[in-house]
Every structure is written in C-alpha cells, then in structure tokens.
PDB file of N, CA and C in Angstrom:
ATOM      1  N   UNK A   6      86.406 117.424 284.196  1.00 48.00           N
ATOM      2  CA  UNK A   6      87.018 118.721 284.391  1.00 48.00           C
ATOM      3  C   UNK A   6      87.343 118.906 285.865  1.00 48.00           C
ATOM      4  N   UNK A   7      88.486 119.468 286.139  1.00 52.00           N
ATOM      5  CA  UNK A   7      88.871 119.760 287.517  1.00 52.00           C
ATOM      6  C   UNK A   7      88.465 121.192 287.828  1.00 52.00           C
ATOM      7  N   UNK A   8      87.707 121.368 288.875  1.00 61.00           N
ATOM      8  CA  UNK A   8      87.316 122.706 289.289  1.00 61.00           C
ATOM      9  C   UNK A   8      88.439 123.345 290.085  1.00 61.00           C
ATOM     10  N   UNK A   9      88.825 124.534 289.707  1.00 64.00           N
ATOM     11  CA  UNK A   9      89.875 125.271 290.399  1.00 64.00           C
ATOM     12  C   UNK A   9      89.266 126.042 291.551  1.00 64.00           C
ATOM     13  N   UNK A  10      90.037 126.235 292.602  1.00 67.00           N
ATOM     14  CA  UNK A  10      89.599 127.017 293.750  1.00 67.00           C
ATOM     15  C   UNK A  10      90.761 127.899 294.196  1.00 67.00           C
ATOM     16  N   UNK A  11      91.196 128.753 293.286  1.00 66.00           N
ATOM     17  CA  UNK A  11      92.291 129.677 293.595  1.00 66.00           C
ATOM     18  C   UNK A  11      93.520 128.958 294.104  1.00 66.00           C
ATOM     19  N   UNK A  12      94.096 129.464 295.191  1.00 69.00           N
ATOM     20  CA  UNK A  12      95.291 128.848 295.764  1.00 69.00           C
ATOM     21  C   UNK A  12      94.948 127.702 296.709  1.00 69.00           C
ATOM     22  N   UNK A  13      93.659 127.406 296.882  1.00 76.00           N
ATOM     23  CA  UNK A  13      93.272 126.348 297.815  1.00 76.00           C
ATOM     24  C   UNK A  13      93.244 124.964 297.165  1.00 76.00           C
ATOM     25  N   UNK A  14      92.890 124.879 295.900  1.00 77.00           N
ATOM     26  CA  UNK A  14      92.839 123.575 295.236  1.00 77.00           C
ATOM     27  C   UNK A  14      92.746 123.753 293.733  1.00 77.00           C
ATOM     28  N   UNK A  15      93.272 122.793 292.999  1.00 74.00           N
ATOM     29  CA  UNK A  15      93.172 122.832 291.550  1.00 74.00           C
ATOM     30  C   UNK A  15      94.351 122.147 290.889  1.00 74.00           C
ATOM     31  N   UNK A  16      94.582 122.490 289.634  1.00 70.00           N
ATOM     32  CA  UNK A  16      95.714 121.942 288.901  1.00 70.00           C
ATOM     33  C   UNK A  16      97.014 122.477 289.483  1.00 70.00           C
ATOM     34  N   UNK A  17      98.006 121.597 289.613  1.00 72.00           N
ATOM     35  CA  UNK A  17      99.296 122.021 290.160  1.00 72.00           C
ATOM     36  C   UNK A  17     100.216 122.569 289.076  1.00 72.00           C
ATOM     37  N   UNK A  18     100.058 122.051 287.857  1.00 76.00           N
ATOM     38  CA  UNK A  18     100.880 122.490 286.731  1.00 76.00           C
ATOM     39  C   UNK A  18     100.181 122.032 285.450  1.00 76.00           C
ATOM     40  N   UNK A  19     100.574 122.568 284.306  1.00 79.00           N
ATOM     41  CA  UNK A  19      99.924 122.150 283.056  1.00 79.00           C
ATOM     42  C   UNK A  19     100.116 120.653 282.814  1.00 79.00           C
ATOM     43  N   UNK A  20      99.101 120.008 282.307  1.00 83.00           N
ATOM     44  CA  UNK A  20      99.190 118.578 282.018  1.00 83.00           C
ATOM     45  C   UNK A  20     100.163 118.334 280.887  1.00 83.00           C
ATOM     46  N   UNK A  21     101.086 117.408 281.123  1.00 86.00           N
ATOM     47  CA  UNK A  21     102.058 117.037 280.106  1.00 86.00           C
ATOM     48  C   UNK A  21     101.514 115.902 279.257  1.00 86.00           C
ATOM     49  N   UNK A  22     101.757 115.976 277.974  1.00 89.00           N
ATOM     50  CA  UNK A  22     101.314 114.948 277.036  1.00 89.00           C
ATOM     51  C   UNK A  22     102.429 114.797 276.003  1.00 89.00           C
ATOM     52  N   UNK A  23     103.477 114.094 276.408  1.00 91.00           N
ATOM     53  CA  UNK A  23     104.700 114.020 275.600  1.00 91.00           C
ATOM     54  C   UNK A  23     104.703 112.782 274.719  1.00 91.00           C
ATOM     55  N   UNK A  24     105.025 112.958 273.454  1.00 92.00           N
ATOM     56  CA  UNK A  24     105.040 111.851 272.506  1.00 92.00           C
ATOM     57  C   UNK A  24     106.458 111.434 272.141  1.00 92.00           C
ATOM     58  N   UNK A  25     106.647 110.132 272.071  1.00 92.00           N
ATOM     59  CA  UNK A  25     107.831 109.494 271.508  1.00 92.00           C
ATOM     60  C   UNK A  25     109.131 110.012 272.105  1.00 92.00           C
ATOM     61  N   UNK A  26     109.965 110.691 271.316  1.00 89.00           N
ATOM     62  CA  UNK A  26     111.288 111.095 271.800  1.00 89.00           C
ATOM     63  C   UNK A  26     111.247 112.313 272.729  1.00 89.00           C
ATOM     64  N   UNK A  27     110.112 112.916 272.922  1.00 87.00           N
ATOM     65  CA  UNK A  27     109.971 114.002 273.898  1.00 87.00           C
ATOM     66  C   UNK A  27     109.746 113.331 275.250  1.00 87.00           C
ATOM     67  N   UNK A  28     110.740 113.378 276.129  1.00 81.00           N
ATOM     68  CA  UNK A  28     110.711 112.607 277.370  1.00 81.00           C
ATOM     69  C   UNK A  28     109.588 113.031 278.305  1.00 81.00           C
ATOM     70  N   UNK A  29     109.423 114.321 278.516  1.00 81.00           N
ATOM     71  CA  UNK A  29     108.411 114.771 279.485  1.00 81.00           C
ATOM     72  C   UNK A  29     108.197 116.270 279.382  1.00 81.00           C
ATOM     73  N   UNK A  30     107.136 116.725 280.024  1.00 82.00           N
ATOM     74  CA  UNK A  30     106.822 118.134 280.242  1.00 82.00           C
ATOM     75  C   UNK A  30     106.466 118.924 278.988  1.00 82.00           C
ATOM     76  N   UNK A  31     105.957 118.223 277.968  1.00 85.00           N
ATOM     77  CA  UNK A  31     105.427 118.935 276.811  1.00 85.00           C
ATOM     78  C   UNK A  31     103.922 119.077 277.004  1.00 85.00           C
ATOM     79  N   UNK A  32     103.435 120.288 276.888  1.00 85.00           N
ATOM     80  CA  UNK A  32     102.004 120.549 277.000  1.00 85.00           C
ATOM     81  C   UNK A  32     101.507 121.099 275.667  1.00 85.00           C
ATOM     82  N   UNK A  33     100.625 120.366 275.000  1.00 85.00           N
ATOM     83  CA  UNK A  33     100.107 120.868 273.726  1.00 85.00           C
ATOM     84  C   UNK A  33      99.347 122.179 273.928  1.00 85.00           C
ATOM     85  N   UNK A  34      99.461 123.057 272.976  1.00 86.00           N
ATOM     86  CA  UNK A  34      98.707 124.311 273.009  1.00 86.00           C
ATOM     87  C   UNK A  34      97.286 124.088 272.513  1.00 86.00           C
ATOM     88  N   UNK A  35      96.404 124.988 272.864  1.00 86.00           N
ATOM     89  CA  UNK A  35      95.023 124.933 272.371  1.00 86.00           C
ATOM     90  C   UNK A  35      95.061 124.890 270.847  1.00 86.00           C
ATOM     91  N   UNK A  36      94.254 124.042 270.272  1.00 91.00           N
ATOM     92  CA  UNK A  36      94.202 123.933 268.819  1.00 91.00           C
ATOM     93  C   UNK A  36      95.151 122.896 268.246  1.00 91.00           C
ATOM     94  N   UNK A  37      96.005 122.297 269.091  1.00 89.00           N
ATOM     95  CA  UNK A  37      96.919 121.260 268.614  1.00 89.00           C
ATOM     96  C   UNK A  37      96.073 120.095 268.094  1.00 89.00           C
ATOM     97  N   UNK A  38      96.314 119.687 266.865  1.00 92.00           N
ATOM     98  CA  UNK A  38      95.499 118.648 266.249  1.00 92.00           C
ATOM     99  C   UNK A  38      96.207 117.302 266.170  1.00 92.00           C
ATOM    100  N   UNK A  39      97.217 117.108 267.013  1.00 90.00           N
ATOM    101  CA  UNK A  39      97.946 115.839 267.037  1.00 90.00           C
ATOM    102  C   UNK A  39      96.993 114.709 267.405  1.00 90.00           C
ATOM    103  N   UNK A  40      97.098 113.600 266.684  1.00 92.00           N
ATOM    104  CA  UNK A  40      96.296 112.414 266.953  1.00 92.00           C
ATOM    105  C   UNK A  40      97.260 111.271 267.252  1.00 92.00           C
ATOM    106  N   UNK A  41      97.024 110.560 268.362  1.00 91.00           N
ATOM    107  CA  UNK A  41      97.879 109.424 268.698  1.00 91.00           C
ATOM    108  C   UNK A  41      97.831 108.379 267.591  1.00 91.00           C
ATOM    109  N   UNK A  42      99.009 107.854 267.257  1.00 95.00           N
ATOM    110  CA  UNK A  42      99.120 106.814 266.235  1.00 95.00           C
ATOM    111  C   UNK A  42      99.472 105.480 266.896  1.00 95.00           C
ATOM    112  N   UNK A  43      99.300 104.404 266.185  1.00 96.00           N
ATOM    113  CA  UNK A  43      99.545 103.051 266.698  1.00 96.00           C
ATOM    114  C   UNK A  43     100.963 102.903 267.260  1.00 96.00           C
ATOM    115  N   UNK A  44     101.956 103.479 266.609  1.00 96.00           N
ATOM    116  CA  UNK A  44     103.353 103.331 267.029  1.00 96.00           C
ATOM    117  C   UNK A  44     103.834 104.403 268.001  1.00 96.00           C
ATOM    118  N   UNK A  45     102.959 105.286 268.452  1.00 95.00           N
ATOM    119  CA  UNK A  45     103.361 106.330 269.400  1.00 95.00           C
ATOM    120  C   UNK A  45     103.501 105.776 270.815  1.00 95.00           C
ATOM    121  N   UNK A  46     104.412 106.395 271.551  1.00 93.00           N
ATOM    122  CA  UNK A  46     104.539 106.175 272.996  1.00 93.00           C
ATOM    123  C   UNK A  46     104.214 107.523 273.623  1.00 93.00           C
ATOM    124  N   UNK A  47     103.168 107.562 274.421  1.00 93.00           N
ATOM    125  CA  UNK A  47     102.678 108.817 274.985  1.00 93.00           C
ATOM    126  C   UNK A  47     102.832 108.806 276.501  1.00 93.00           C
ATOM    127  N   UNK A  48     103.469 109.839 277.043  1.00 91.00           N
ATOM    128  CA  UNK A  48     103.639 109.990 278.492  1.00 91.00           C
ATOM    129  C   UNK A  48     102.692 111.084 278.981  1.00 91.00           C
ATOM    130  N   UNK A  49     101.797 110.709 279.902  1.00 90.00           N
ATOM    131  CA  UNK A  49     100.847 111.650 280.485  1.00 90.00           C
ATOM    132  C   UNK A  49     101.341 111.998 281.891  1.00 90.00           C
ATOM    133  N   UNK A  50     101.344 113.271 282.223  1.00 90.00           N
ATOM    134  CA  UNK A  50     101.815 113.720 283.536  1.00 90.00           C
ATOM    135  C   UNK A  50     100.923 114.870 283.991  1.00 90.00           C
ATOM    136  N   UNK A  51     100.253 114.691 285.131  1.00 84.00           N
ATOM    137  CA  UNK A  51      99.415 115.776 285.633  1.00 84.00           C
ATOM    138  C   UNK A  51      99.519 115.833 287.149  1.00 84.00           C
ATOM    139  N   UNK A  52      99.152 116.945 287.686  1.00 85.00           N
ATOM    140  CA  UNK A  52      99.182 117.092 289.134  1.00 85.00           C
ATOM    141  C   UNK A  52      98.068 117.996 289.610  1.00 85.00           C
ATOM    142  N   UNK A  53      97.642 117.747 290.822  1.00 82.00           N
ATOM    143  CA  UNK A  53      96.664 118.607 291.466  1.00 82.00           C
ATOM    144  C   UNK A  53      97.226 119.043 292.814  1.00 82.00           C
ATOM    145  N   UNK A  54      96.607 120.043 293.408  1.00 80.00           N
ATOM    146  CA  UNK A  54      97.060 120.482 294.723  1.00 80.00           C
ATOM    147  C   UNK A  54      95.861 120.829 295.592  1.00 80.00           C
ATOM    148  N   UNK A  55      96.062 120.664 296.866  1.00 80.00           N
ATOM    149  CA  UNK A  55      95.118 121.136 297.876  1.00 80.00           C
ATOM    150  C   UNK A  55      95.941 121.890 298.905  1.00 80.00           C
ATOM    151  N   UNK A  56      95.647 123.158 299.052  1.00 81.00           N
ATOM    152  CA  UNK A  56      96.379 124.032 299.976  1.00 81.00           C
ATOM    153  C   UNK A  56      97.885 123.965 299.768  1.00 81.00           C
ATOM    154  N   UNK A  57      98.294 123.883 298.506  1.00 76.00           N
ATOM    155  CA  UNK A  57      99.709 123.899 298.181  1.00 76.00           C
ATOM    156  C   UNK A  57     100.403 122.551 298.267  1.00 76.00           C
ATOM    157  N   UNK A  58      99.709 121.506 298.708  1.00 81.00           N
ATOM    158  CA  UNK A  58     100.285 120.161 298.750  1.00 81.00           C
ATOM    159  C   UNK A  58     100.006 119.493 297.408  1.00 81.00           C
ATOM    160  N   UNK A  59     101.084 119.171 296.701  1.00 81.00           N
ATOM    161  CA  UNK A  59     100.958 118.684 295.322  1.00 81.00           C
ATOM    162  C   UNK A  59     101.044 117.164 295.276  1.00 81.00           C
ATOM    163  N   UNK A  60     100.203 116.583 294.442  1.00 82.00           N
ATOM    164  CA  UNK A  60     100.341 115.174 294.093  1.00 82.00           C
ATOM    165  C   UNK A  60     100.535 115.116 292.584  1.00 82.00           C
ATOM    166  N   UNK A  61     101.498 114.336 292.174  1.00 84.00           N
ATOM    167  CA  UNK A  61     101.871 114.221 290.773  1.00 84.00           C
ATOM    168  C   UNK A  61     101.588 112.790 290.330  1.00 84.00           C
ATOM    169  N   UNK A  62     101.006 112.636 289.178  1.00 83.00           N
ATOM    170  CA  UNK A  62     100.694 111.308 288.658  1.00 83.00           C
ATOM    171  C   UNK A  62     101.138 111.253 287.199  1.00 83.00           C
ATOM    172  N   UNK A  63     101.808 110.166 286.846  1.00 86.00           N
ATOM    173  CA  UNK A  63     102.266 110.029 285.462  1.00 86.00           C
ATOM    174  C   UNK A  63     102.175 108.566 285.038  1.00 86.00           C
ATOM    175  N   UNK A  64     101.908 108.371 283.761  1.00 86.00           N
ATOM    176  CA  UNK A  64     101.908 107.021 283.213  1.00 86.00           C
ATOM    177  C   UNK A  64     102.203 107.098 281.732  1.00 86.00           C
ATOM    178  N   UNK A  65     102.518 105.944 281.168  1.00 90.00           N
ATOM    179  CA  UNK A  65     102.862 105.851 279.751  1.00 90.00           C
ATOM    180  C   UNK A  65     101.854 104.965 279.047  1.00 90.00           C
ATOM    181  N   UNK A  66     101.464 105.374 277.840  1.00 90.00           N
ATOM    182  CA  UNK A  66     100.484 104.645 277.037  1.00 90.00           C
ATOM    183  C   UNK A  66     101.121 104.280 275.701  1.00 90.00           C
ATOM    184  N   UNK A  67     100.937 103.038 275.324  1.00 94.00           N
ATOM    185  CA  UNK A  67     101.387 102.594 274.009  1.00 94.00           C
ATOM    186  C   UNK A  67     100.399 101.553 273.496  1.00 94.00           C
ATOM    187  N   UNK A  68     100.110 101.584 272.227  1.00 95.00           N
ATOM    188  CA  UNK A  68      99.168 100.647 271.634  1.00 95.00           C
ATOM    189  C   UNK A  68      99.865  99.474 270.955  1.00 95.00           C
ATOM    190  N   UNK A  69     101.114  99.666 270.550  1.00 97.00           N
ATOM    191  CA  UNK A  69     101.866  98.633 269.857  1.00 97.00           C
ATOM    192  C   UNK A  69     102.562  97.732 270.875  1.00 97.00           C
ATOM    193  N   UNK A  70     102.304  96.423 270.849  1.00 97.00           N
ATOM    194  CA  UNK A  70     102.907  95.506 271.821  1.00 97.00           C
ATOM    195  C   UNK A  70     104.435  95.462 271.772  1.00 97.00           C
ATOM    196  N   UNK A  71     105.043  95.977 270.707  1.00 97.00           N
ATOM    197  CA  UNK A  71     106.506  95.956 270.648  1.00 97.00           C
ATOM    198  C   UNK A  71     107.116  96.801 271.775  1.00 97.00           C
ATOM    199  N   UNK A  72     106.336  97.692 272.397  1.00 95.00           N
ATOM    200  CA  UNK A  72     106.839  98.511 273.493  1.00 95.00           C
ATOM    201  C   UNK A  72     106.513  97.941 274.878  1.00 95.00           C
ATOM    202  N   UNK A  73     105.836  96.790 274.922  1.00 96.00           N
ATOM    203  CA  UNK A  73     105.433  96.216 276.212  1.00 96.00           C
ATOM    204  C   UNK A  73     106.613  95.965 277.150  1.00 96.00           C
ATOM    205  N   UNK A  74     107.688  95.406 276.628  1.00 96.00           N
ATOM    206  CA  UNK A  74     108.871  95.126 277.471  1.00 96.00           C
ATOM    207  C   UNK A  74     109.462  96.425 278.018  1.00 96.00           C
ATOM    208  N   UNK A  75     109.485  97.460 277.206  1.00 91.00           N
ATOM    209  CA  UNK A  75     109.981  98.764 277.658  1.00 91.00           C
ATOM    210  C   UNK A  75     109.119  99.290 278.803  1.00 91.00           C
ATOM    211  N   UNK A  76     107.808  99.229 278.652  1.00 92.00           N
ATOM    212  CA  UNK A  76     106.903  99.708 279.695  1.00 92.00           C
ATOM    213  C   UNK A  76     107.029  98.875 280.963  1.00 92.00           C
ATOM    214  N   UNK A  77     107.218  97.557 280.825  1.00 94.00           N
ATOM    215  CA  UNK A  77     107.422  96.696 281.991  1.00 94.00           C
ATOM    216  C   UNK A  77     108.715  97.057 282.715  1.00 94.00           C
ATOM    217  N   UNK A  78     109.775  97.337 281.967  1.00 94.00           N
ATOM    218  CA  UNK A  78     111.059  97.699 282.569  1.00 94.00           C
ATOM    219  C   UNK A  78     110.972  99.031 283.318  1.00 94.00           C
ATOM    220  N   UNK A  79     110.279  99.980 282.738  1.00 88.00           N
ATOM    221  CA  UNK A  79     110.103 101.281 283.393  1.00 88.00           C
ATOM    222  C   UNK A  79     109.302 101.123 284.687  1.00 88.00           C
ATOM    223  N   UNK A  80     108.247 100.311 284.643  1.00 90.00           N
ATOM    224  CA  UNK A  80     107.436 100.078 285.838  1.00 90.00           C
ATOM    225  C   UNK A  80     108.261  99.394 286.924  1.00 90.00           C
ATOM    226  N   UNK A  81     109.054  98.398 286.557  1.00 94.00           N
ATOM    227  CA  UNK A  81     109.904  97.698 287.530  1.00 94.00           C
ATOM    228  C   UNK A  81     110.930  98.652 288.147  1.00 94.00           C
ATOM    229  N   UNK A  82     111.530  99.511 287.327  1.00 92.00           N
ATOM    230  CA  UNK A  82     112.510 100.476 287.841  1.00 92.00           C
ATOM    231  C   UNK A  82     111.849 101.472 288.790  1.00 92.00           C
ATOM    232  N   UNK A  83     110.652 101.928 288.442  1.00 87.00           N
ATOM    233  CA  UNK A  83     109.917 102.854 289.305  1.00 87.00           C
ATOM    234  C   UNK A  83     109.600 102.198 290.644  1.00 87.00           C
ATOM    235  N   UNK A  84     109.111 100.965 290.614  1.00 89.00           N
ATOM    236  CA  UNK A  84     108.775 100.259 291.848  1.00 89.00           C
ATOM    237  C   UNK A  84     110.009  99.997 292.702  1.00 89.00           C
ATOM    238  N   UNK A  85     111.153  99.699 292.073  1.00 92.00           N
ATOM    239  CA  UNK A  85     112.396  99.499 292.826  1.00 92.00           C
ATOM    240  C   UNK A  85     112.807 100.796 293.518  1.00 92.00           C
ATOM    241  N   UNK A  86     112.677 101.905 292.824  1.00 89.00           N
ATOM    242  CA  UNK A  86     112.998 103.205 293.425  1.00 89.00           C
ATOM    243  C   UNK A  86     112.087 103.530 294.593  1.00 89.00           C
ATOM    244  N   UNK A  87     110.815 103.208 294.461  1.00 88.00           N
ATOM    245  CA  UNK A  87     109.855 103.454 295.544  1.00 88.00           C
ATOM    246  C   UNK A  87     110.224 102.636 296.770  1.00 88.00           C
ATOM    247  N   UNK A  88     110.644 101.381 296.579  1.00 89.00           N
ATOM    248  CA  UNK A  88     111.041 100.535 297.710  1.00 89.00           C
ATOM    249  C   UNK A  88     112.231 101.139 298.455  1.00 89.00           C
ATOM    250  N   UNK A  89     113.220 101.622 297.719  1.00 88.00           N
ATOM    251  CA  UNK A  89     114.410 102.211 298.352  1.00 88.00           C
ATOM    252  C   UNK A  89     114.021 103.466 299.118  1.00 88.00           C
ATOM    253  N   UNK A  90     113.254 104.336 298.487  1.00 85.00           N
ATOM    254  CA  UNK A  90     112.839 105.574 299.150  1.00 85.00           C
ATOM    255  C   UNK A  90     111.985 105.258 300.378  1.00 85.00           C
ATOM    256  N   UNK A  91     111.084 104.279 300.259  1.00 82.00           N
ATOM    257  CA  UNK A  91     110.228 103.909 301.386  1.00 82.00           C
ATOM    258  C   UNK A  91     111.056 103.445 302.571  1.00 82.00           C
ATOM    259  N   UNK A  92     112.088 102.652 302.333  1.00 80.00           N
ATOM    260  CA  UNK A  92     112.956 102.156 303.404  1.00 80.00           C
ATOM    261  C   UNK A  92     113.613 103.327 304.128  1.00 80.00           C
ATOM    262  N   UNK A  93     114.226 104.236 303.373  1.00 77.00           N
ATOM    263  CA  UNK A  93     114.913 105.362 304.003  1.00 77.00           C
ATOM    264  C   UNK A  93     113.941 106.351 304.635  1.00 77.00           C
ATOM    265  N   UNK A  94     112.753 106.464 304.086  1.00 79.00           N
ATOM    266  CA  UNK A  94     111.747 107.337 304.682  1.00 79.00           C
ATOM    267  C   UNK A  94     111.340 106.809 306.055  1.00 79.00           C
ATOM    268  N   UNK A  95     111.185 105.483 306.176  1.00 75.00           N
ATOM    269  CA  UNK A  95     110.845 104.889 307.466  1.00 75.00           C
ATOM    270  C   UNK A  95     111.940 105.180 308.497  1.00 75.00           C
ATOM    271  N   UNK A  96     113.193 105.038 308.105  1.00 75.00           N
ATOM    272  CA  UNK A  96     114.306 105.334 309.019  1.00 75.00           C
ATOM    273  C   UNK A  96     114.269 106.803 309.422  1.00 75.00           C
ATOM    274  N   UNK A  97     114.010 107.687 308.474  1.00 73.00           N
ATOM    275  CA  UNK A  97     113.936 109.124 308.764  1.00 73.00           C
ATOM    276  C   UNK A  97     112.809 109.428 309.746  1.00 73.00           C
ATOM    277  N   UNK A  98     111.651 108.824 309.530  1.00 72.00           N
ATOM    278  CA  UNK A  98     110.506 109.066 310.423  1.00 72.00           C
ATOM    279  C   UNK A  98     110.810 108.554 311.832  1.00 72.00           C
ATOM    280  N   UNK A  99     111.419 107.381 311.935  1.00 69.00           N
ATOM    281  CA  UNK A  99     111.802 106.842 313.248  1.00 69.00           C
ATOM    282  C   UNK A  99     112.771 107.778 313.935  1.00 69.00           C
ATOM    283  N   UNK A 100     113.749 108.308 313.196  1.00 69.00           N
ATOM    284  CA  UNK A 100     114.732 109.210 313.809  1.00 69.00           C
ATOM    285  C   UNK A 100     114.057 110.512 314.251  1.00 69.00           C
ATOM    286  N   UNK A 101     113.085 111.000 313.483  1.00 67.00           N
ATOM    287  CA  UNK A 101     112.353 112.202 313.898  1.00 67.00           C
ATOM    288  C   UNK A 101     111.589 111.938 315.186  1.00 67.00           C
ATOM    289  N   UNK A 102     110.944 110.782 315.248  1.00 64.00           N
ATOM    290  CA  UNK A 102     110.154 110.416 316.414  1.00 64.00           C
ATOM    291  C   UNK A 102     111.023 110.367 317.674  1.00 64.00           C
ATOM    292  N   UNK A 103     112.220 109.803 317.560  1.00 61.00           N
ATOM    293  CA  UNK A 103     113.129 109.711 318.716  1.00 61.00           C
ATOM    294  C   UNK A 103     113.606 111.100 319.128  1.00 61.00           C
ATOM    295  N   UNK A 104     113.746 112.005 318.179  1.00 57.00           N
ATOM    296  CA  UNK A 104     114.209 113.355 318.508  1.00 57.00           C
ATOM    297  C   UNK A 104     113.103 114.179 319.170  1.00 57.00           C
ATOM    298  N   UNK A 105     111.865 113.728 319.048  1.00 52.00           N
ATOM    299  CA  UNK A 105     110.776 114.484 319.666  1.00 52.00           C
ATOM    300  C   UNK A 105     110.694 114.239 321.165  1.00 52.00           C
ATOM    301  N   UNK A 106     111.307 113.160 321.670  1.00 45.00           N
ATOM    302  CA  UNK A 106     111.205 112.826 323.091  1.00 45.00           C
ATOM    303  C   UNK A 106     112.479 113.088 323.847  1.00 45.00           C
TER     304      UNK A 106
END
C-alpha cells in the first residue's frame, strides 16, 4: 500500500489496468470481479508524486507466448524513443548551461 501525504507525496493518478483492446487509462471500480485470463494482454500504468514531481511507470503482462513478439516490439520501440529523447535532452542541457554563463 502506498501511504498518501496530502499534496506532498502519494499516488499521482488512479492506477490503470487496461485489458486487451482497451489501450490505456482504464481503472477498474471497486467491486470489479474481472479475472485475468490466459489470452489476456494487460497494461498496468501507475504513478506516484513527491511535492508535485510525478513519475509514471507502465508495463504490459501477457501469459500466452503468442504475444511475446508483440511485447518485444513494443519494448524495442520504447527504448528507441528513449534514445532519441535522451540525445536531444543532452543537447538542450548543454545549451542551457552555455546560456547561464
């Protein structure tokens, strides 16, 4: 359980638990009796915050190996995007540093 501390720390948004064709941001209501099945693809998305700084974490779970290639492709695409953003972020930080002097 995550302990909340008002606006200083806690959950950033409701935890998403999206199944199959629901891409993201579905949050089951209390009492939802859905049970994951062998052929389900489940996307978990949650975030926490400290003093308003949010960290978001998401991953996909599947039990049937027929989805392994799909999950590998999504992971590769995510990592490629991170590399591109990291490169441009470094350039941005360098440019900020030069503007400070």
